[in-house]
Amino acid sequence: ALRAGWCLLPQAGYLHPDEFFQAPEVMAGDILNLQVYYPWEFLSRSPCRTVVFPLMTSGVTYWMIKSLQQLDLCSRCINSYTLLVSPRLLFTIFSFVLDCSVYRLAPFWEADPWTALVLLAGSYVTLVFYTRTFSNALEGLFLALLMVLVSPGKSGGSLSQPASSLIGMVTAAGFFNRPTFLAFALMPLLYWAGAIANSQKSIKTVIHHFLKLVLCACFTAVVFITADTFYFTSMGLDNFYSVKESPWDVIAQLHEKMVVTPLNFLSYNLNPYNLALHGSHPQVTHFAVNSIMLFGILHILAIGAGFKMLKKYFQQLREVTGNNRGSPGPLAHSEGNPILLLFYFVPLVFLSLFSHQEPRFLIPLILPLVLFSASQNRAVKWKPVIVIFNILGALLFGCLHQGGLIPCLFHLEQLVHSPESLNHPRHYTLLFAHTYMPPRSLLNIKKSDTHIEVIDMAGSEEETLCQTVEQQANNFTCNDCHVFVIIPGTVRATLTKCGVSFKNETLIFPHLSMEDPPQIPFLFSGNWKSQLGLYILHVDRDQ
C-alpha cells in the first residue's frame, strides 16, 4: 500500500536523468508526438539501448492514455501528472515480482519468508528505485526470475523441465536490457549448471539442457535485434509503421544495417575515455560507499559473515592439511548460506572493475541480500537501525533530492497551457540552471508548437549564465515574450550580478541540490527555506 500510494502521490525526488531519458522521454516523443530531448544512446549511429523495453513499459502506458483521450473517455488524459505517474505505476506493479520471488525462494535458501518480505518491502531501495523507470529496476526483476528458475521448489525437488528454455530467454532478455546483467547472472547460471550436472547421470541429458538454453537465448536475441534494427534504421515509430518496401526488400536492408545494441553498449563502456566523460570513481566506491548508501547495515553484516566464513574455511583447511586427510569438507552454514553471499559479492566485484560507479547499478543485489539477511535472525537485532536508515533514505531520495524540479515542471505546464495563454498566444523561454536535465515531455508540448523554448544551462559558470539571461531579457524582436529562470536557492544570489530584475518569483520547497549544497550556517538562519528551495523567476523585460 505504501509503495503504490507513494507512486501515485507522486514522489517528487529526481534520482538521475536516466529515469526519464532511457524510456519515458523517448516514448513520449514517438507515441504522443511531444517535444522531447532524445539522448545520445538513441540517436547515435551505434545505439546503445534496446527499444523493446521502453516500448513495453512507457510505450504501452502512453499508448493507453492516448487511446483514452482519442475515444473521448478522458478529456485531458495527457498531462504532466499522467505522463509522470503512468510509467512509474507500471514499474511499481512489476516490482511485486520481487516480493513473489522472495516468498518462493526463502524456504529453499533457509530464510524466514516474513522477515525477508518485510526487509524487502521496507527498504527505501524498493520504495524509491523500483518504482522509477530505470533499466536497473528491470535488471533486478530479471535476476529475481533467474533465481526462481535455478532454485528447486519448496519440496526440494529437481529443476523443472522447461527451466532450461526459460533460463535462456531470461538471460538473453536481461543482457539486451543491460549487458551488465551477465555479472548478476553468472553465479545463478553456475549454480544451475552444477545442479544439472549433479542430478543427471547421462552426459547426453546434460548436453540437451545446455543446448535448449543456448537455442532459446539465441532465438530471444534474434527478436531483440530485429526489433531494434527496424526501429533504429527507420528512427522512430512513425517511420516504423510507414515502411513501403516489400518484405524481402525490408529484410535485405535489415541484414545490411543490423543493430546489436549490447555490442554497441560494451564497445562504448569498455573505452576508459568514454567512461571518464560520465565521471570516474575509485574502484572501491561500490564496495565502500554505494553499497552502504543503498543497503546500510545489511551490507556490513554480509561483509562480517563473509569474513567469518573465510576464517572458518581456512581453519578447516589448516586442520585437513595438518592431518593429511585430503580436501576440506563443505563449509558449515553456521554463518548463513555461502552461495547467497556469492550471489551478492561476485556481481559487486565485477561491477567494481569499471571506473564509472553509480549506486543504482547495484539495486538488483537487494534480492540475494535480503534472503541472506533474513536467515538465522541476523537482521532482527538491528531492527531500529534498519527502520531509521530506510526512513531517512526514502525522505532524502524520494522527496528532497532535486525535489523541486518535477513540481516546477507541473507548475510550468499549467502556466503554458492556461486559458489565458491559449487565448492570447505568447512565447515562453524556460531557462534551467544548476538543476538536473529537465524532461521536456512533462511540459506536454506538441512538436508542432514552437512558442515554447527550453534552454538547459546545466551547471554553467556565472559569466555564461548571466550572458544568456541578459541575451534573453534584451531580445526585443519578440513582443509578447516571457522569460523564466529556474534555479536553486543556493545559487540564487548569482542572478543579482546579471543586471536583470524580476517581476515575481515562485519558491518550490523542498529541493536539495547535492551539486550546489546548502551552506550549514544558512540552514540555521531565517533564510533556511530558500536554501532548500527551487526558484521560478519571471524576468522583467520592461526594465
Coordinates of C-alpha atoms in Angstrom, one line a residue:
A1 CA 0.0 0.0 0.0
L2 CA 2.8 2.4 0.8
R3 CA 4.7 1.5 -2.4
A4 CA 1.6 2.1 -4.6
G5 CA 0.4 5.1 -2.7
W6 CA 3.7 6.9 -2.8
C7 CA 3.9 6.3 -6.5
L8 CA 0.5 7.9 -7.1
L9 CA 1.2 10.8 -4.7
P10 CA 3.7 11.2 -6.7
Q11 CA 7.3 11.1 -5.4
A12 CA 8.9 14.4 -6.2
G13 CA 12.5 13.3 -5.8
Y14 CA 14.5 13.2 -9.0
L15 CA 17.2 10.4 -8.7
H16 CA 19.0 10.5 -12.0
P17 CA 18.3 11.8 -15.6
D18 CA 18.3 8.2 -16.8
E19 CA 14.9 7.5 -15.1
F20 CA 13.4 9.8 -17.8
F21 CA 15.8 9.8 -20.7
Q22 CA 16.1 6.0 -21.2
A23 CA 12.4 5.3 -21.7
P24 CA 9.6 7.8 -20.9
E25 CA 11.1 10.8 -22.8
V26 CA 11.8 8.8 -25.9
M27 CA 8.4 7.2 -26.0
A28 CA 6.6 10.5 -25.3
G29 CA 8.2 11.8 -28.5
D30 CA 7.5 8.7 -30.6
I31 CA 3.9 7.9 -29.4
L32 CA 2.5 11.2 -28.1
N33 CA 4.4 13.4 -30.6
L34 CA 5.6 15.7 -27.8
Q35 CA 8.7 17.9 -27.8
V36 CA 11.4 15.8 -26.1
Y37 CA 15.1 15.5 -25.8
Y38 CA 16.5 12.3 -27.4
P39 CA 19.5 11.1 -25.5
W40 CA 22.7 10.1 -27.3
E41 CA 22.0 6.4 -26.7
F42 CA 19.0 6.6 -29.1
L43 CA 20.5 8.9 -31.7
S44 CA 24.0 7.6 -32.4
R45 CA 24.8 5.5 -35.4
S46 CA 25.7 2.9 -32.9
P47 CA 22.6 3.0 -30.5
C48 CA 23.4 1.5 -27.1
R49 CA 19.9 0.9 -25.7
T50 CA 17.3 -1.6 -27.0
V51 CA 13.9 0.0 -27.8
V52 CA 12.0 -3.2 -26.8
F53 CA 11.7 -2.5 -23.1
P54 CA 10.9 1.3 -23.4
L55 CA 8.1 0.2 -25.8
M56 CA 6.8 -2.5 -23.5
T57 CA 6.7 -0.2 -20.4
S58 CA 6.4 3.6 -21.1
G59 CA 5.3 3.0 -24.6
V60 CA 2.3 0.8 -23.5
T61 CA 1.2 3.3 -20.8
Y62 CA 1.4 6.3 -23.2
W63 CA -0.5 4.4 -25.9
M64 CA -3.2 3.6 -23.3
I65 CA -3.7 7.3 -22.2
K66 CA -3.6 8.4 -25.8
S67 CA -6.3 5.9 -26.7
L68 CA -8.5 7.0 -23.8
Q69 CA -8.2 10.6 -24.9
Q70 CA -8.9 9.8 -28.6
L71 CA -12.0 7.8 -27.5
D72 CA -13.2 10.8 -25.5
L73 CA -13.3 8.7 -22.4
C74 CA -11.0 11.3 -20.7
S75 CA -11.0 14.9 -21.9
R76 CA -7.4 15.6 -20.7
C77 CA -5.8 12.3 -20.1
I78 CA -2.4 13.6 -21.3
N79 CA -1.0 16.0 -18.7
S80 CA 2.2 16.2 -16.7
Y81 CA 0.8 14.0 -13.9
T82 CA -0.2 11.1 -16.1
L83 CA 3.0 11.4 -18.1
L84 CA 5.0 11.0 -14.9
V85 CA 2.9 8.5 -13.0
S86 CA 1.6 6.1 -15.6
P87 CA 5.0 4.5 -16.5
R88 CA 6.0 4.6 -12.8
L89 CA 2.8 2.8 -11.8
L90 CA 3.6 0.0 -14.3
F91 CA 7.1 -0.4 -12.8
T92 CA 5.5 -0.4 -9.3
I93 CA 3.3 -3.2 -10.3
F94 CA 6.3 -5.1 -11.8
S95 CA 8.2 -4.5 -8.5
F96 CA 5.9 -7.1 -6.8
V97 CA 7.7 -9.7 -8.8
L98 CA 10.4 -9.2 -6.2
D99 CA 8.0 -9.9 -3.4
C100 CA 6.7 -13.1 -5.0
S101 CA 10.2 -14.3 -5.7
V102 CA 11.3 -13.7 -2.1
Y103 CA 8.3 -15.6 -0.8
R104 CA 9.1 -18.5 -3.1
L105 CA 12.8 -18.5 -2.6
A106 CA 13.0 -18.0 1.2
P107 CA 12.3 -21.6 2.3
F108 CA 14.8 -23.1 -0.1
W109 CA 17.6 -20.7 1.0
E110 CA 16.8 -21.2 4.7
A111 CA 15.5 -17.7 5.2
D112 CA 12.4 -16.7 7.1
P113 CA 9.8 -15.6 4.5
W114 CA 8.1 -12.9 6.6
T115 CA 11.4 -11.3 7.7
A116 CA 12.7 -11.3 4.1
L117 CA 9.4 -9.8 2.8
V118 CA 9.5 -7.0 5.4
L119 CA 13.2 -6.3 4.7
L120 CA 12.4 -6.0 1.0
A121 CA 9.2 -4.0 1.2
G122 CA 10.6 -1.7 3.9
S123 CA 13.8 -0.9 2.1
Y124 CA 13.9 2.5 0.5
V125 CA 15.6 0.9 -2.5
T126 CA 12.3 -0.9 -3.2
L127 CA 10.2 2.1 -2.3
V128 CA 12.1 4.6 -4.4
F129 CA 14.3 2.9 -7.0
Y130 CA 12.0 0.1 -8.0
T131 CA 9.1 2.5 -8.5
R132 CA 11.0 4.5 -11.1
T133 CA 11.6 3.9 -14.8
F134 CA 15.2 2.6 -14.5
S135 CA 16.6 -0.1 -16.7
N136 CA 18.4 -1.2 -13.4
A137 CA 14.9 -1.9 -11.9
L138 CA 14.2 -4.3 -14.8
E139 CA 17.6 -5.8 -14.3
G140 CA 16.6 -6.6 -10.7
L141 CA 13.4 -8.2 -11.9
F142 CA 15.3 -10.4 -14.4
L143 CA 17.7 -11.5 -11.6
A144 CA 14.7 -12.4 -9.4
L145 CA 13.2 -14.5 -12.2
L146 CA 16.5 -16.2 -12.9
M147 CA 17.0 -17.1 -9.2
V148 CA 13.5 -18.6 -9.1
L149 CA 14.2 -20.6 -12.2
V150 CA 17.5 -22.0 -10.9
S151 CA 16.2 -22.8 -7.4
P152 CA 14.2 -26.0 -6.9
G153 CA 10.7 -25.7 -5.4
K154 CA 9.8 -25.8 -1.7
S155 CA 9.8 -29.5 -1.7
G156 CA 13.4 -29.6 -2.7
G157 CA 12.7 -31.5 -5.9
S158 CA 14.7 -31.3 -9.1
L159 CA 14.6 -28.4 -11.5
S160 CA 11.5 -28.4 -13.8
Q161 CA 11.9 -29.4 -17.4
P162 CA 11.0 -26.0 -19.0
A163 CA 13.6 -24.3 -16.8
S164 CA 16.4 -24.5 -19.4
S165 CA 14.4 -22.8 -22.1
L166 CA 13.2 -20.1 -19.7
I167 CA 16.6 -19.5 -18.2
G168 CA 18.0 -18.9 -21.7
M169 CA 15.2 -16.5 -22.6
V170 CA 15.5 -14.5 -19.3
T171 CA 19.3 -14.4 -19.6
A172 CA 19.2 -13.0 -23.2
A173 CA 16.4 -10.5 -22.3
G174 CA 18.4 -9.3 -19.3
F175 CA 21.5 -9.0 -21.4
F176 CA 19.7 -6.8 -24.0
N177 CA 18.2 -4.7 -21.2
R178 CA 21.6 -4.1 -19.7
P179 CA 24.7 -6.1 -20.7
T180 CA 25.9 -5.8 -17.1
F181 CA 23.2 -8.4 -16.3
L182 CA 25.8 -11.1 -17.1
A183 CA 27.6 -10.1 -13.9
F184 CA 24.4 -10.7 -11.9
A185 CA 23.5 -13.9 -13.8
L186 CA 27.0 -15.6 -13.6
M187 CA 26.6 -17.2 -10.2
P188 CA 22.9 -18.3 -10.7
L189 CA 23.9 -19.9 -14.0
L190 CA 26.9 -21.7 -12.5
Y191 CA 24.7 -22.9 -9.7
W192 CA 22.2 -24.2 -12.2
A193 CA 24.9 -25.9 -14.2
G194 CA 26.2 -27.6 -11.1
A195 CA 22.7 -28.7 -10.1
I196 CA 22.1 -30.1 -13.6
A197 CA 25.4 -31.9 -13.7
N198 CA 24.8 -33.5 -10.2
S199 CA 21.2 -34.5 -10.9
Q200 CA 21.7 -36.1 -14.3
K201 CA 23.7 -39.3 -14.7
S202 CA 23.7 -39.2 -18.5
I203 CA 26.0 -36.7 -20.2
K204 CA 23.6 -36.7 -23.1
T205 CA 20.8 -35.2 -20.9
V206 CA 23.2 -32.5 -19.6
I207 CA 24.1 -31.5 -23.2
H208 CA 20.4 -31.5 -24.0
H209 CA 19.7 -29.0 -21.2
F210 CA 22.6 -26.7 -22.3
L211 CA 21.5 -26.8 -26.0
K212 CA 18.0 -25.8 -25.0
L213 CA 19.4 -22.9 -23.1
V214 CA 21.6 -21.7 -25.9
L215 CA 18.9 -22.1 -28.6
C216 CA 16.3 -20.2 -26.6
A217 CA 18.8 -17.4 -25.8
C218 CA 19.7 -17.1 -29.5
F219 CA 16.0 -17.0 -30.5
T220 CA 15.3 -14.2 -27.9
A221 CA 18.4 -12.3 -29.2
V222 CA 17.1 -12.5 -32.8
V223 CA 13.8 -11.0 -31.7
F224 CA 15.5 -8.1 -30.0
I225 CA 17.9 -7.5 -32.9
T226 CA 15.1 -7.5 -35.4
A227 CA 13.0 -5.0 -33.3
D228 CA 16.0 -2.7 -32.7
T229 CA 17.0 -2.8 -36.4
F230 CA 13.5 -1.9 -37.5
Y231 CA 13.3 1.0 -35.1
F232 CA 16.8 2.5 -35.4
T233 CA 17.0 2.2 -39.2
S234 CA 13.7 3.9 -39.6
M235 CA 14.4 6.2 -36.5
G236 CA 11.0 6.3 -34.7
L237 CA 7.7 4.7 -34.7
D238 CA 6.1 7.0 -37.3
N239 CA 8.6 5.8 -39.9
F240 CA 8.5 2.3 -38.5
Y241 CA 4.8 2.0 -39.4
S242 CA 5.1 3.6 -42.8
V243 CA 7.6 1.3 -44.5
K244 CA 6.5 0.9 -48.1
E245 CA 9.0 -1.6 -49.4
S246 CA 8.3 -5.3 -50.0
P247 CA 9.0 -7.6 -47.1
W248 CA 12.0 -9.1 -48.9
D249 CA 13.5 -5.6 -49.6
V250 CA 13.0 -4.8 -45.9
I251 CA 14.7 -8.0 -44.8
A252 CA 17.7 -7.2 -47.1
Q253 CA 18.0 -3.7 -45.7
L254 CA 17.8 -5.0 -42.1
H255 CA 20.6 -7.5 -42.8
E256 CA 22.8 -4.7 -44.1
K257 CA 22.0 -2.4 -41.2
M258 CA 21.7 -4.9 -38.4
V259 CA 21.7 -3.2 -34.9
V260 CA 23.0 -5.1 -31.9
T261 CA 22.7 -2.7 -29.1
P262 CA 24.5 -4.7 -26.3
L263 CA 27.6 -4.9 -28.5
N264 CA 27.5 -1.1 -29.0
F265 CA 27.0 -0.7 -25.3
L266 CA 30.0 -2.8 -24.5
S267 CA 32.1 -1.1 -27.1
Y268 CA 31.3 2.3 -25.7
N269 CA 31.7 1.4 -22.0
L270 CA 34.9 -0.6 -22.3
N271 CA 36.6 2.6 -23.5
P272 CA 38.0 4.3 -20.4
Y273 CA 37.8 7.7 -22.1
N274 CA 34.1 7.3 -22.7
L275 CA 33.5 6.3 -19.0
A276 CA 35.5 9.3 -17.9
L277 CA 33.0 11.6 -19.6
H278 CA 30.3 10.4 -17.3
G279 CA 32.6 10.5 -14.2
S280 CA 35.4 8.3 -12.9
H281 CA 35.3 6.8 -9.4
P282 CA 37.8 4.8 -7.3
Q283 CA 37.3 1.1 -7.7
V284 CA 36.3 0.7 -4.1
T285 CA 33.3 3.1 -4.5
H286 CA 30.7 0.3 -5.0
F287 CA 32.0 -1.7 -2.1
A288 CA 32.8 1.0 0.4
V289 CA 30.2 3.8 -0.4
N290 CA 27.4 2.8 -2.8
S291 CA 26.5 -0.5 -1.1
I292 CA 26.3 1.2 2.3
M293 CA 24.3 4.1 0.9
L294 CA 21.8 1.6 -0.6
F295 CA 21.7 -1.2 2.0
G296 CA 23.1 0.2 5.2
I297 CA 23.7 -2.3 8.0
L298 CA 22.7 -5.3 5.8
H299 CA 25.8 -4.8 3.6
I300 CA 28.1 -4.5 6.7
L301 CA 26.5 -7.7 8.2
A302 CA 27.1 -9.5 4.9
I303 CA 30.8 -8.5 4.9
G304 CA 31.2 -9.6 8.5
A305 CA 29.6 -13.0 7.8
G306 CA 31.8 -13.4 4.7
F307 CA 34.9 -12.8 6.7
K308 CA 33.8 -15.3 9.4
M309 CA 33.1 -17.9 6.7
L310 CA 36.5 -17.4 5.1
K311 CA 38.2 -17.7 8.6
K312 CA 36.4 -21.0 9.3
Y313 CA 37.2 -22.3 5.9
F314 CA 41.0 -21.6 6.3
Q315 CA 40.9 -23.2 9.8
Q316 CA 39.3 -26.3 8.3
L317 CA 41.9 -26.2 5.5
R318 CA 44.8 -25.9 8.0
E319 CA 43.4 -28.9 10.0
V320 CA 43.0 -31.0 7.0
T321 CA 46.4 -30.2 5.7
G322 CA 48.0 -30.9 9.0
N323 CA 46.3 -34.3 9.3
N324 CA 46.9 -35.2 5.6
R325 CA 43.2 -36.0 5.2
G326 CA 42.6 -34.6 1.7
S327 CA 40.4 -31.6 0.8
P328 CA 38.2 -30.0 3.4
G329 CA 34.5 -30.8 3.6
P330 CA 31.7 -28.4 2.6
L331 CA 31.6 -25.1 4.6
A332 CA 29.3 -25.2 7.5
H333 CA 26.2 -22.9 7.4
S334 CA 26.7 -21.5 10.9
E335 CA 27.1 -18.0 9.4
G336 CA 24.5 -18.4 6.7
N337 CA 24.4 -19.8 3.2
P338 CA 27.7 -19.1 1.4
I339 CA 26.1 -19.4 -2.0
L340 CA 23.8 -16.4 -1.4
L341 CA 26.9 -14.4 -0.4
L342 CA 28.5 -15.4 -3.7
F343 CA 25.3 -14.2 -5.5
Y344 CA 25.8 -10.9 -3.7
F345 CA 29.5 -10.3 -3.8
V346 CA 30.5 -11.7 -7.2
P347 CA 28.5 -9.1 -9.2
L348 CA 29.8 -6.5 -6.8
V349 CA 33.3 -7.4 -7.7
F350 CA 32.7 -7.4 -11.4
L351 CA 30.9 -4.1 -11.4
S352 CA 33.8 -2.6 -9.4
L353 CA 36.2 -3.3 -12.3
F354 CA 34.6 -0.3 -14.2
S355 CA 35.6 3.2 -13.3
H356 CA 32.1 4.7 -13.6
Q357 CA 30.2 3.5 -10.5
E358 CA 26.7 4.8 -9.5
P359 CA 24.6 3.5 -6.6
R360 CA 21.7 2.5 -8.9
F361 CA 23.9 -0.1 -10.7
L362 CA 23.7 -2.2 -7.5
I363 CA 19.9 -2.2 -6.9
P364 CA 19.4 -5.8 -8.3
L365 CA 21.5 -7.1 -5.4
I366 CA 18.7 -6.4 -2.9
L367 CA 17.2 -9.8 -3.6
P368 CA 20.1 -12.1 -2.5
L369 CA 21.0 -9.7 0.3
V370 CA 17.5 -9.7 2.0
L371 CA 17.4 -13.5 1.6
F372 CA 20.8 -13.8 3.3
S373 CA 19.9 -11.2 6.0
A374 CA 16.6 -13.0 6.8
S375 CA 18.4 -16.2 7.8
Q376 CA 19.3 -17.0 11.4
N377 CA 17.5 -13.8 12.6
R378 CA 20.6 -11.9 11.5
A379 CA 18.7 -8.6 10.9
V380 CA 16.2 -8.7 13.7
K381 CA 18.6 -7.3 16.4
W382 CA 19.3 -4.4 14.1
K383 CA 15.6 -3.5 13.5
P384 CA 15.7 0.1 14.9
V385 CA 18.8 0.9 12.8
I386 CA 17.2 -0.6 9.7
V387 CA 14.0 1.3 10.1
I388 CA 15.7 4.7 10.8
F389 CA 18.1 4.2 7.9
N390 CA 15.3 3.4 5.4
I391 CA 13.1 6.3 6.6
L392 CA 16.0 8.7 6.1
G393 CA 16.9 7.2 2.7
A394 CA 13.3 7.4 1.5
L395 CA 13.0 11.1 2.5
L396 CA 16.3 12.0 1.1
F397 CA 16.0 10.3 -2.3
G398 CA 12.2 10.2 -2.6
C399 CA 11.4 13.7 -1.5
L400 CA 14.4 16.0 -1.2
H401 CA 17.0 15.1 -3.9
Q402 CA 16.3 17.6 -6.8
G403 CA 12.8 17.5 -5.4
G404 CA 11.7 20.9 -6.7
L405 CA 12.2 20.1 -10.4
I406 CA 9.2 17.8 -11.0
P407 CA 6.7 20.2 -9.2
C408 CA 8.3 23.0 -11.1
L409 CA 7.5 21.3 -14.5
F410 CA 4.0 20.6 -13.3
H411 CA 3.6 24.4 -12.5
L412 CA 5.1 25.5 -15.8
E413 CA 2.8 23.0 -17.7
Q414 CA -0.2 24.6 -16.2
L415 CA 1.1 28.1 -16.9
V416 CA 1.8 27.5 -20.6
H417 CA -1.5 25.7 -21.1
S418 CA -3.6 28.1 -19.1
P419 CA -6.7 29.5 -20.8
E420 CA -5.1 33.0 -20.9
S421 CA -2.1 31.6 -22.7
L422 CA -4.2 29.6 -25.2
N423 CA -6.5 32.6 -26.0
H424 CA -3.5 35.0 -26.4
P425 CA -0.5 33.1 -27.7
R426 CA 2.7 34.0 -26.0
H427 CA 6.3 33.0 -26.4
Y428 CA 7.8 31.3 -23.4
T429 CA 11.5 30.8 -22.7
L430 CA 12.3 28.4 -19.8
L431 CA 15.9 28.6 -18.7
F432 CA 17.0 25.9 -16.3
A433 CA 20.3 26.4 -14.5
H434 CA 22.1 24.2 -11.9
T435 CA 19.4 21.5 -12.0
Y436 CA 19.3 18.0 -13.4
M437 CA 18.3 17.8 -17.0
P438 CA 14.5 18.7 -17.2
P439 CA 12.4 16.1 -19.0
R440 CA 10.7 18.2 -21.7
S441 CA 7.9 15.6 -22.0
L442 CA 6.4 16.7 -18.7
L443 CA 5.7 20.2 -20.2
N444 CA 3.2 18.4 -22.6
I445 CA 4.2 20.5 -25.6
K446 CA 3.4 19.2 -29.1
K447 CA 6.3 19.1 -31.7
S448 CA 4.3 21.5 -33.9
D449 CA 4.2 24.1 -31.1
T450 CA 7.1 26.5 -31.5
H451 CA 6.1 29.1 -29.0
I452 CA 7.9 27.4 -26.0
E453 CA 11.7 27.2 -25.8
V454 CA 13.6 25.2 -23.2
I455 CA 17.2 26.1 -22.5
D456 CA 19.2 23.8 -20.2
M457 CA 22.2 25.6 -18.8
A458 CA 23.2 22.6 -16.6
G459 CA 26.0 23.8 -14.2
S460 CA 27.1 26.8 -16.2
E461 CA 29.6 29.3 -14.8
E462 CA 28.3 32.6 -13.6
E463 CA 29.6 34.6 -16.6
T464 CA 27.9 32.2 -19.1
L465 CA 24.7 32.1 -17.1
C466 CA 24.5 36.0 -16.9
Q467 CA 25.3 36.4 -20.6
T468 CA 22.4 34.0 -21.6
V469 CA 19.9 35.6 -19.2
E470 CA 20.7 39.1 -20.4
Q471 CA 20.5 38.0 -24.0
Q472 CA 17.0 36.6 -23.5
A473 CA 15.9 39.6 -21.5
N474 CA 17.0 42.0 -24.2
N475 CA 15.5 40.1 -27.1
F476 CA 13.4 43.0 -28.5
T477 CA 12.5 41.1 -31.7
C478 CA 9.8 39.3 -29.6
N479 CA 7.0 41.5 -28.3
D480 CA 5.0 39.2 -26.1
C481 CA 7.8 37.1 -24.7
H482 CA 8.1 35.7 -21.2
V483 CA 11.4 34.5 -19.8
F484 CA 11.5 32.3 -16.7
V485 CA 14.7 31.3 -15.0
I486 CA 14.6 28.2 -12.9
I487 CA 17.5 28.0 -10.4
P488 CA 18.2 26.5 -6.9
G489 CA 18.1 28.9 -3.9
T490 CA 21.7 28.1 -3.1
V491 CA 22.9 29.9 -6.3
R492 CA 20.0 32.4 -6.4
A493 CA 22.4 35.2 -5.5
T494 CA 24.3 34.7 -8.7
L495 CA 21.5 36.3 -10.7
T496 CA 21.8 39.6 -8.7
K497 CA 25.0 40.2 -10.7
C498 CA 23.4 39.7 -14.1
G499 CA 21.8 43.2 -14.3
V500 CA 18.3 42.0 -14.7
S501 CA 15.2 42.4 -12.5
F502 CA 12.3 40.0 -11.9
K503 CA 8.5 40.6 -11.9
N504 CA 7.8 37.9 -9.4
E505 CA 9.3 34.7 -8.0
T506 CA 7.9 31.4 -7.0
L507 CA 9.6 29.2 -4.5
I508 CA 9.1 25.5 -4.6
F509 CA 10.0 23.6 -1.5
P510 CA 11.8 21.3 -0.8
H511 CA 14.7 21.0 -3.3
L512 CA 18.1 19.7 -2.3
S513 CA 20.9 20.0 -4.9
M514 CA 24.0 17.9 -4.0
E515 CA 25.9 19.6 -6.7
D516 CA 25.2 23.0 -5.1
P517 CA 24.6 22.0 -1.5
P518 CA 23.2 24.5 1.1
Q519 CA 25.7 26.1 3.5
I520 CA 25.2 24.8 7.0
P521 CA 25.1 28.3 8.7
F522 CA 22.2 29.4 6.4
L523 CA 20.2 26.3 7.4
F524 CA 20.0 27.8 11.0
S525 CA 19.1 31.3 9.8
G526 CA 15.8 32.8 8.8
N527 CA 16.7 32.2 5.2
W528 CA 16.9 28.4 5.6
K529 CA 13.9 27.7 3.4
S530 CA 15.4 29.4 0.3
Q531 CA 18.5 27.2 0.7
L532 CA 16.3 24.1 0.3
G533 CA 14.1 25.5 -2.5
L534 CA 13.9 25.9 -6.2
Y535 CA 13.1 29.4 -7.6
I536 CA 11.0 30.1 -10.7
L537 CA 11.9 33.7 -11.6
H538 CA 9.9 35.7 -14.1
V539 CA 12.3 38.2 -15.9
D540 CA 11.0 41.8 -16.1
R541 CA 11.8 42.6 -19.7
D542 CA 10.3 46.1 -19.3
Q543 CA 13.2 47.0 -17.0

